[in-house]
mmCIF file with all atom_site columns, C-alpha atoms in Angstrom:
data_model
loop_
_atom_site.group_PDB
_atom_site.id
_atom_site.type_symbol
_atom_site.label_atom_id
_atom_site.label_alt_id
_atom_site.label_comp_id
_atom_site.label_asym_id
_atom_site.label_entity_id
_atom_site.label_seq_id
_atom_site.pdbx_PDB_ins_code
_atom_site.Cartn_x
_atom_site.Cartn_y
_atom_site.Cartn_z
_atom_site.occupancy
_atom_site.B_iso_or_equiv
_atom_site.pdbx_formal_charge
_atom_site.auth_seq_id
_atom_site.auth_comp_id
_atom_site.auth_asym_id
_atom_site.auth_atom_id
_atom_site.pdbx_PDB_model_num
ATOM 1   C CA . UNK A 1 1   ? 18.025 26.941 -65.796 1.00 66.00 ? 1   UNK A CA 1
ATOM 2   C CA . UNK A 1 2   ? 21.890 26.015 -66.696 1.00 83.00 ? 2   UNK A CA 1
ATOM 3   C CA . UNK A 1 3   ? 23.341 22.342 -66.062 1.00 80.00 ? 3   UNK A CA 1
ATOM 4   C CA . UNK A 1 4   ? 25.830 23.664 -64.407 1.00 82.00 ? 4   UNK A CA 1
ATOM 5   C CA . UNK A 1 5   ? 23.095 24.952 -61.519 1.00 84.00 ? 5   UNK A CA 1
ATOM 6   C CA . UNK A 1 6   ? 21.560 21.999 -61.339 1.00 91.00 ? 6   UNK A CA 1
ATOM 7   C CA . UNK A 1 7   ? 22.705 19.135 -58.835 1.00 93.00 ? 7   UNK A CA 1
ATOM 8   C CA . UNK A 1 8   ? 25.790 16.702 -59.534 1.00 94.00 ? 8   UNK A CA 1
ATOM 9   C CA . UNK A 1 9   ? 23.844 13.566 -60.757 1.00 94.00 ? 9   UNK A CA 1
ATOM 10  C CA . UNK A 1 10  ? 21.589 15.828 -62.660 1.00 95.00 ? 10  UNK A CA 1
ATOM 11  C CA . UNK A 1 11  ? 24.600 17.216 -64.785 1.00 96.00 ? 11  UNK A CA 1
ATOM 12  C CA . UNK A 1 12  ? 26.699 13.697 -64.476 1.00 97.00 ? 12  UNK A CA 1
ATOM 13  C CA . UNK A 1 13  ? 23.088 12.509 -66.154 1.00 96.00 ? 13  UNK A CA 1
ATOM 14  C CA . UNK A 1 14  ? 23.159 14.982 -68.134 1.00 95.00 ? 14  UNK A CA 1
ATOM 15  C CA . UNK A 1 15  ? 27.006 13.807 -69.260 1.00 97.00 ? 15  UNK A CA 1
ATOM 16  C CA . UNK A 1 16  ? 25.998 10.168 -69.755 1.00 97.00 ? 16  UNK A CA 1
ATOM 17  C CA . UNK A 1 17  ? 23.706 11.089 -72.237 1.00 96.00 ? 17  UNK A CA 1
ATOM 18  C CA . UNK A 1 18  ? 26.099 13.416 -74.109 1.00 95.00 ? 18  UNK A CA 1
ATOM 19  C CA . UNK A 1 19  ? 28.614 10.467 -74.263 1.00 96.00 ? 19  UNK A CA 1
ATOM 20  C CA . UNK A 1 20  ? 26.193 8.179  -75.767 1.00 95.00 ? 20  UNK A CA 1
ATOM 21  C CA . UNK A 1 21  ? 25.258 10.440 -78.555 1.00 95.00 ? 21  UNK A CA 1
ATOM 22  C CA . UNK A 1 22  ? 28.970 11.102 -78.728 1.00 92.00 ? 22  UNK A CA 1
ATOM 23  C CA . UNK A 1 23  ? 30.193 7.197  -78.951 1.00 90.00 ? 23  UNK A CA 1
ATOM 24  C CA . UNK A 1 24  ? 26.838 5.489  -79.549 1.00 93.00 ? 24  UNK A CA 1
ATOM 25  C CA . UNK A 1 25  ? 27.376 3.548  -76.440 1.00 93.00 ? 25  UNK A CA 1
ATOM 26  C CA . UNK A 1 26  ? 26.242 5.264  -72.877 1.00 95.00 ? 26  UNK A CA 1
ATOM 27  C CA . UNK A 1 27  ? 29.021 4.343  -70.533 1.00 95.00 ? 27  UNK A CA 1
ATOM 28  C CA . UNK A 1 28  ? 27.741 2.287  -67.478 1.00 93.00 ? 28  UNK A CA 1
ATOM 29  C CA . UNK A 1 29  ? 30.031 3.897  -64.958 1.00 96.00 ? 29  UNK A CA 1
ATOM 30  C CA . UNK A 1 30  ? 32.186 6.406  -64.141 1.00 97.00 ? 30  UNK A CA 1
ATOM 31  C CA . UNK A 1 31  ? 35.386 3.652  -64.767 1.00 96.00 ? 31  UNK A CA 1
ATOM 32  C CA . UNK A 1 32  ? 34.012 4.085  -68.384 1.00 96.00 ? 32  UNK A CA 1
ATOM 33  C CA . UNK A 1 33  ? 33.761 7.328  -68.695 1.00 97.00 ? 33  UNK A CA 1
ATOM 34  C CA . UNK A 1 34  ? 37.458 7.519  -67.411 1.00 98.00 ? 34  UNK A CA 1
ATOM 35  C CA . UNK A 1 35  ? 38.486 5.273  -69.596 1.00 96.00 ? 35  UNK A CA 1
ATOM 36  C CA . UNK A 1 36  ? 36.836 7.732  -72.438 1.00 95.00 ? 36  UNK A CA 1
ATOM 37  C CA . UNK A 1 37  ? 38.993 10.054 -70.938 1.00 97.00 ? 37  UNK A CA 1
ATOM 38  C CA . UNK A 1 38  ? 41.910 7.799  -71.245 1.00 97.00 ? 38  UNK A CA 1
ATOM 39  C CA . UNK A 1 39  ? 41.626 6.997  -74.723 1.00 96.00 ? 39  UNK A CA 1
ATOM 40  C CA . UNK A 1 40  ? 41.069 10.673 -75.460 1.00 95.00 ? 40  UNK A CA 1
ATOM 41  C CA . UNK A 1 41  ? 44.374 11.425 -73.697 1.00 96.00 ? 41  UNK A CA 1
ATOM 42  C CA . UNK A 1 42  ? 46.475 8.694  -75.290 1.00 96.00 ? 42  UNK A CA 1
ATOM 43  C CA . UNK A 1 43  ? 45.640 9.882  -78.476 1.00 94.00 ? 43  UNK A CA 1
ATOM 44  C CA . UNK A 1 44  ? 45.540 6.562  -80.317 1.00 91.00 ? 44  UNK A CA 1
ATOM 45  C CA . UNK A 1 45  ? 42.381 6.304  -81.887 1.00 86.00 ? 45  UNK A CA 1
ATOM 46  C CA . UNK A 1 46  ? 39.839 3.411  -80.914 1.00 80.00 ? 46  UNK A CA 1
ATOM 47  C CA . UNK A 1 47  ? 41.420 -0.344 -80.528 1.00 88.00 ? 47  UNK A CA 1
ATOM 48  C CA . UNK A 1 48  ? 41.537 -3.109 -78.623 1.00 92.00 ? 48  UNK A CA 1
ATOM 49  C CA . UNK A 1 49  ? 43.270 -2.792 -75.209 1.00 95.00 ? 49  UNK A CA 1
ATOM 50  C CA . UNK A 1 50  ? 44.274 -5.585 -73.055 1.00 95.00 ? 50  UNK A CA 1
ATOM 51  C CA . UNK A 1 51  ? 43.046 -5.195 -69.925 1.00 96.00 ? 51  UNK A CA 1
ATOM 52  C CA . UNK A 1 52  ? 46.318 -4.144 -68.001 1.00 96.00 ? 52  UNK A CA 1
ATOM 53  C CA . UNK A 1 53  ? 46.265 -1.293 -70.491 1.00 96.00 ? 53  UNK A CA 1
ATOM 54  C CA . UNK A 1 54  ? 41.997 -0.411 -69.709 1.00 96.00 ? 54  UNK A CA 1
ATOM 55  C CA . UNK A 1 55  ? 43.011 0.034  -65.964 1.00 97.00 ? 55  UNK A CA 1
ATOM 56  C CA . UNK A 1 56  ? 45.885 2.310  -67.571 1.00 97.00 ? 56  UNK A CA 1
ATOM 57  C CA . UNK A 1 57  ? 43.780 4.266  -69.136 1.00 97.00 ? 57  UNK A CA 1
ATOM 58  C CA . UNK A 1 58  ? 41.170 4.845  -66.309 1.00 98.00 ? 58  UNK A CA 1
ATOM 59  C CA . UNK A 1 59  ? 43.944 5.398  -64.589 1.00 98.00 ? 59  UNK A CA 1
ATOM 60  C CA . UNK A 1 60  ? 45.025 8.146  -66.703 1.00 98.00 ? 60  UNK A CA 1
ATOM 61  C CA . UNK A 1 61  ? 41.328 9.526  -67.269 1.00 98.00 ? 61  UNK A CA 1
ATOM 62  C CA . UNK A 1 62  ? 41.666 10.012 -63.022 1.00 98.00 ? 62  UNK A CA 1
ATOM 63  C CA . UNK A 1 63  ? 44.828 12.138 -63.210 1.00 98.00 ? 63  UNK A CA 1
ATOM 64  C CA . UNK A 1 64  ? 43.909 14.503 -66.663 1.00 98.00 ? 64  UNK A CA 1
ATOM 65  C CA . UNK A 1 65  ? 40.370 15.081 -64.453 1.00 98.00 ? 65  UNK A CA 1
ATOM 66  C CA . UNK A 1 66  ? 42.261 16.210 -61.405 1.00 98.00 ? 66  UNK A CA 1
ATOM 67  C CA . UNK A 1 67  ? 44.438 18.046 -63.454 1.00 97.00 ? 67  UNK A CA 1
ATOM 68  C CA . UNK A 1 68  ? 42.557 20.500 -63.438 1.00 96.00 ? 68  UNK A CA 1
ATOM 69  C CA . UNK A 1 69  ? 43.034 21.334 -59.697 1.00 97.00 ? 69  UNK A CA 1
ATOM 70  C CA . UNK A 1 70  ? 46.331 20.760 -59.793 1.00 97.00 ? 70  UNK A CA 1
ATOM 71  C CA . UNK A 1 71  ? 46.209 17.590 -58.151 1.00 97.00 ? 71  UNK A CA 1
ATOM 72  C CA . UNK A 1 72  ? 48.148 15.915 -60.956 1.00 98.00 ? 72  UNK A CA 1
ATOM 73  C CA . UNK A 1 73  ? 50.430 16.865 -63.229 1.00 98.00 ? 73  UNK A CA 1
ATOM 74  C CA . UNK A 1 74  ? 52.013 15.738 -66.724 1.00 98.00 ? 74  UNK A CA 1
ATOM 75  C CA . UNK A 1 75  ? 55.505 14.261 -65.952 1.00 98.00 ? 75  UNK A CA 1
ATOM 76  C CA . UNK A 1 76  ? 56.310 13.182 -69.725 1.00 97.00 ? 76  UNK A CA 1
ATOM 77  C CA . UNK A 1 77  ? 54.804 10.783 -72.041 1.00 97.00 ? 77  UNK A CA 1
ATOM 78  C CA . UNK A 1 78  ? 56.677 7.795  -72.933 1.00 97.00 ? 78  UNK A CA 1
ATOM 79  C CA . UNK A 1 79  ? 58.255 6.239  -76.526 1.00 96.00 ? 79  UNK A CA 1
ATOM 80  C CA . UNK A 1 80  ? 55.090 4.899  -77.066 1.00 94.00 ? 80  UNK A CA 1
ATOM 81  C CA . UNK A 1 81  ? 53.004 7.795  -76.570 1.00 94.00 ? 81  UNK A CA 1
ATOM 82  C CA . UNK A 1 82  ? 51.230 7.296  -73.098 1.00 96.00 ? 82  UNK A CA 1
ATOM 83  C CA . UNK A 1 83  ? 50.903 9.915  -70.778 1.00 97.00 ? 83  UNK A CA 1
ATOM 84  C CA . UNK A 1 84  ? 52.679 9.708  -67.125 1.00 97.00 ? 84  UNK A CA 1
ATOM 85  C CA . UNK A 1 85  ? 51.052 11.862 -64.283 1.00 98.00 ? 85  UNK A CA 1
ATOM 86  C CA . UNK A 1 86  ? 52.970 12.906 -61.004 1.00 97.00 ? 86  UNK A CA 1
ATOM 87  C CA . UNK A 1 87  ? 51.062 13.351 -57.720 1.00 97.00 ? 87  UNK A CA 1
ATOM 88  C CA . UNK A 1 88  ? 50.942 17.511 -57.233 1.00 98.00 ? 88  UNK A CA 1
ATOM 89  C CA . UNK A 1 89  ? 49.306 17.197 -53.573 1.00 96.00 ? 89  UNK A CA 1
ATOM 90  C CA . UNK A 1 90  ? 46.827 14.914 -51.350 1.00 94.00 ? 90  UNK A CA 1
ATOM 91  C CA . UNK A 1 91  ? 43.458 14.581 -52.319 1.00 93.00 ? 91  UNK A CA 1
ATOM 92  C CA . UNK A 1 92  ? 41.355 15.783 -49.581 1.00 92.00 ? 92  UNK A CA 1
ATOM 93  C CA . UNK A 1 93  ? 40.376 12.954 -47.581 1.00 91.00 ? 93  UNK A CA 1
ATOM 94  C CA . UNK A 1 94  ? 36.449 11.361 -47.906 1.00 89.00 ? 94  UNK A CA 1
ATOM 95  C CA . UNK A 1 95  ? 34.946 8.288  -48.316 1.00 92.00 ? 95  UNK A CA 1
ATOM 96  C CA . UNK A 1 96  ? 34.259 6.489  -51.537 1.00 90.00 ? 96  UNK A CA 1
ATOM 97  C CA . UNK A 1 97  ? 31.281 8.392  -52.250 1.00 93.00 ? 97  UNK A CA 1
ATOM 98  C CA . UNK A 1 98  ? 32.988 12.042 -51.566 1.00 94.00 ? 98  UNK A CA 1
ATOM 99  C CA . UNK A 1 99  ? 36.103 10.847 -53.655 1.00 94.00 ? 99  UNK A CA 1
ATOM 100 C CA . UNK A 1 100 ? 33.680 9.367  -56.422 1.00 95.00 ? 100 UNK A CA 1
ATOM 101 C CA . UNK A 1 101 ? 31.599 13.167 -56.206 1.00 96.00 ? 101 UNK A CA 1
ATOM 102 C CA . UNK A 1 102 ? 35.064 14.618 -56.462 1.00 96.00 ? 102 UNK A CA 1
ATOM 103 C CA . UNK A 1 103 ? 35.871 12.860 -59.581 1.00 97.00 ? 103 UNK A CA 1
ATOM 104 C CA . UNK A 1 104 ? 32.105 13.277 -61.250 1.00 97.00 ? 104 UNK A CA 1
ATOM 105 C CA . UNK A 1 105 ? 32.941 17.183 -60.893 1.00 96.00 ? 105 UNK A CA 1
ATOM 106 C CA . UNK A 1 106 ? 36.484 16.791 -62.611 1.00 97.00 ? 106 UNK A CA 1
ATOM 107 C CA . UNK A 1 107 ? 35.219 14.965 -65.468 1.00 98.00 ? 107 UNK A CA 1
ATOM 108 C CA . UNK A 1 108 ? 32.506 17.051 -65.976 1.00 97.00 ? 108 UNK A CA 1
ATOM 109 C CA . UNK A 1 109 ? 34.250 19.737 -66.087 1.00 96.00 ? 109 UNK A CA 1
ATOM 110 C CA . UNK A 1 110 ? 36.843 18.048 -68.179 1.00 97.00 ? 110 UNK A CA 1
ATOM 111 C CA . UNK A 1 111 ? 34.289 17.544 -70.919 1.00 96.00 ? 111 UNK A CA 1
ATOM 112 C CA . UNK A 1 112 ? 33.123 21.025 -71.133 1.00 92.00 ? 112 UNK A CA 1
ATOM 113 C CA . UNK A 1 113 ? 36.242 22.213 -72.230 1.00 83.00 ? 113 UNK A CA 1
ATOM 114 C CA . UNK A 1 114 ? 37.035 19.885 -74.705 1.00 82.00 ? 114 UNK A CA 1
#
């Protein structure tokens, strides 16, 4: 049986372990894994961030993973190289735990096609 057929914390799991072979660190959320994401995205290499700049980078982790419906898009990246995202459309509305399942799919998906 595929990941992809088996159930959303089965794959997300399944992602968590990737990561740690990937990094050498499994993330302890999914604010880490979107700040993976982030840091991927900014293209800077590993360093130290302050933390105004980690909530930056989650917060660009969110927008590449919802990308990829469309509910973001890339507005320009600045002089100093970080992306800036512009709200395409509403997210369908949900609780935290249907938002958070929302986000689990994106980034999932987001790391199979890297």
């Amino acid at each position: 049986m595929n990941i992809e057929d088996q159930p959303l914390e089965v794959q997300w799991e399944h992602l968590l372990g990737q990561l740690e072979d990937w990094v050498g660190k499994r993330p302890a959320d999914l604010n880490g894994v979107l700040f993976l994401i982030g840091v991927q995205e900014l293209g800077q290499g590993a360093k130290r961030f302050s933390k105004e700049q980690k909530q930056d980078l989650m917060h660009i982790g969110i927008c590449k993973a919802l990308s990829l419906s469309s509910y973001y898009s890339l507005e320009y990246t600045d002089k100093d190289g970080w992306p800036h995202y512009k709200l395409e459309r509403a997210l369908p509305p949900g609780d935290l735990l249907k938002q958070e399942a929302l986000l689990k799919m994106h980034v999932i998906e987001y790391f199979k096609n890297l």
